[in-house]
């Protein structure tokens, strides 16, 4: 299951980040959380469906992390965008350090499906918070075509991939800053 999730995040996140560039940021985040929640609800319906749902959930998770970094830097402004990215990264690490043991404990109490359902409920609650707190994109937002994004992704210009500025930020900056150049 871990391999399926990892492949989904690696393969799907850049593509979904490119395909959602024209969508408002709050909508993209809520859609990603919706897929995440649905994927966690259907896990108890058989092993094949579990793998498919886990793969779809991984794609949504990768897209969420790519977009949430953009949303955090926009909300913080130029002067504090490094701090905002640090907070997002700290939240991800905290979720792993605290969430995994809590999920294991909850699985012992409620059965293996319980933590999946709890994650679905948390994703639904997070969607409500996003709808209320994440600002809509302003008119100054520059969009990137999928074609220029794919060109940037395939040309090797994204070779300096940094964990704190994943997918969408890097793809957006590369494609916007150098849309017509094919060199490095």
mmCIF file of C-alpha atoms in Angstrom, residues 71-135:
data_model
loop_
_atom_site.group_PDB
_atom_site.id
_atom_site.type_symbol
_atom_site.label_atom_id
_atom_site.label_comp_id
_atom_site.label_asym_id
_atom_site.label_seq_id
_atom_site.Cartn_x
_atom_site.Cartn_y
_atom_site.Cartn_z
ATOM 1 C CA UNK A 71 -1.586 29.510 -0.988
ATOM 2 C CA UNK A 72 0.637 29.931 2.074
ATOM 3 C CA UNK A 73 3.203 32.067 0.252
ATOM 4 C CA UNK A 74 0.500 34.248 -1.301
ATOM 5 C CA UNK A 75 -1.241 34.746 2.034
ATOM 6 C CA UNK A 76 2.019 35.580 3.826
ATOM 7 C CA UNK A 77 3.336 37.992 1.227
ATOM 8 C CA UNK A 78 6.830 38.357 -0.166
ATOM 9 C CA UNK A 79 8.458 39.287 3.136
ATOM 10 C CA UNK A 80 7.203 36.240 5.041
ATOM 11 C CA UNK A 81 6.862 33.530 2.398
ATOM 12 C CA UNK A 82 9.812 31.512 3.744
ATOM 13 C CA UNK A 83 8.192 31.536 7.180
ATOM 14 C CA UNK A 84 4.886 30.407 5.664
ATOM 15 C CA UNK A 85 6.561 27.524 3.837
ATOM 16 C CA UNK A 86 8.286 26.554 7.069
ATOM 17 C CA UNK A 87 4.953 26.430 8.867
ATOM 18 C CA UNK A 88 3.412 24.274 6.152
ATOM 19 C CA UNK A 89 6.401 21.933 6.298
ATOM 20 C CA UNK A 90 6.250 21.838 10.091
ATOM 21 C CA UNK A 91 2.583 20.919 9.887
ATOM 22 C CA UNK A 92 3.381 18.055 7.544
ATOM 23 C CA UNK A 93 6.091 16.755 9.849
ATOM 24 C CA UNK A 94 3.891 17.147 12.910
ATOM 25 C CA UNK A 95 1.145 15.195 11.170
ATOM 26 C CA UNK A 96 3.578 12.344 10.614
ATOM 27 C CA UNK A 97 5.122 12.409 14.072
ATOM 28 C CA UNK A 98 1.834 12.699 15.952
ATOM 29 C CA UNK A 99 -0.666 11.332 13.437
ATOM 30 C CA UNK A 100 0.947 7.979 12.738
ATOM 31 C CA UNK A 101 1.083 6.873 16.387
ATOM 32 C CA UNK A 102 -2.444 8.215 16.972
ATOM 33 C CA UNK A 103 -3.684 6.374 13.886
ATOM 34 C CA UNK A 104 -2.065 3.167 15.097
ATOM 35 C CA UNK A 105 -3.653 3.574 18.514
ATOM 36 C CA UNK A 106 -7.043 4.363 16.984
ATOM 37 C CA UNK A 107 -6.714 1.311 14.748
ATOM 38 C CA UNK A 108 -6.198 -0.854 17.810
ATOM 39 C CA UNK A 109 -9.329 0.585 19.430
ATOM 40 C CA UNK A 110 -11.672 0.881 16.432
ATOM 41 C CA UNK A 111 -10.329 -1.614 13.917
ATOM 42 C CA UNK A 112 -8.245 -0.855 10.857
ATOM 43 C CA UNK A 113 -10.982 1.128 9.083
ATOM 44 C CA UNK A 114 -11.440 3.591 11.941
ATOM 45 C CA UNK A 115 -8.369 5.743 11.255
ATOM 46 C CA UNK A 116 -9.300 5.963 7.567
ATOM 47 C CA UNK A 117 -12.776 7.215 8.468
ATOM 48 C CA UNK A 118 -11.292 9.647 10.983
ATOM 49 C CA UNK A 119 -9.020 11.063 8.275
ATOM 50 C CA UNK A 120 -12.033 11.478 5.994
ATOM 51 C CA UNK A 121 -13.845 13.429 8.705
ATOM 52 C CA UNK A 122 -10.784 15.615 9.327
ATOM 53 C CA UNK A 123 -10.492 16.303 5.585
ATOM 54 C CA UNK A 124 -14.147 17.384 5.483
ATOM 55 C CA UNK A 125 -13.576 19.699 8.445
ATOM 56 C CA UNK A 126 -10.451 21.126 6.803
ATOM 57 C CA UNK A 127 -12.465 21.827 3.628
ATOM 58 C CA UNK A 128 -14.866 23.959 5.643
ATOM 59 C CA UNK A 129 -11.952 25.871 7.178
ATOM 60 C CA UNK A 130 -10.381 26.403 3.757
ATOM 61 C CA UNK A 131 -13.658 27.714 2.348
ATOM 62 C CA UNK A 132 -13.813 30.253 5.158
ATOM 63 C CA UNK A 133 -10.189 31.330 5.434
ATOM 64 C CA UNK A 134 -8.246 30.910 2.173
ATOM 65 C CA UNK A 135 -8.622 34.057 0.070
#
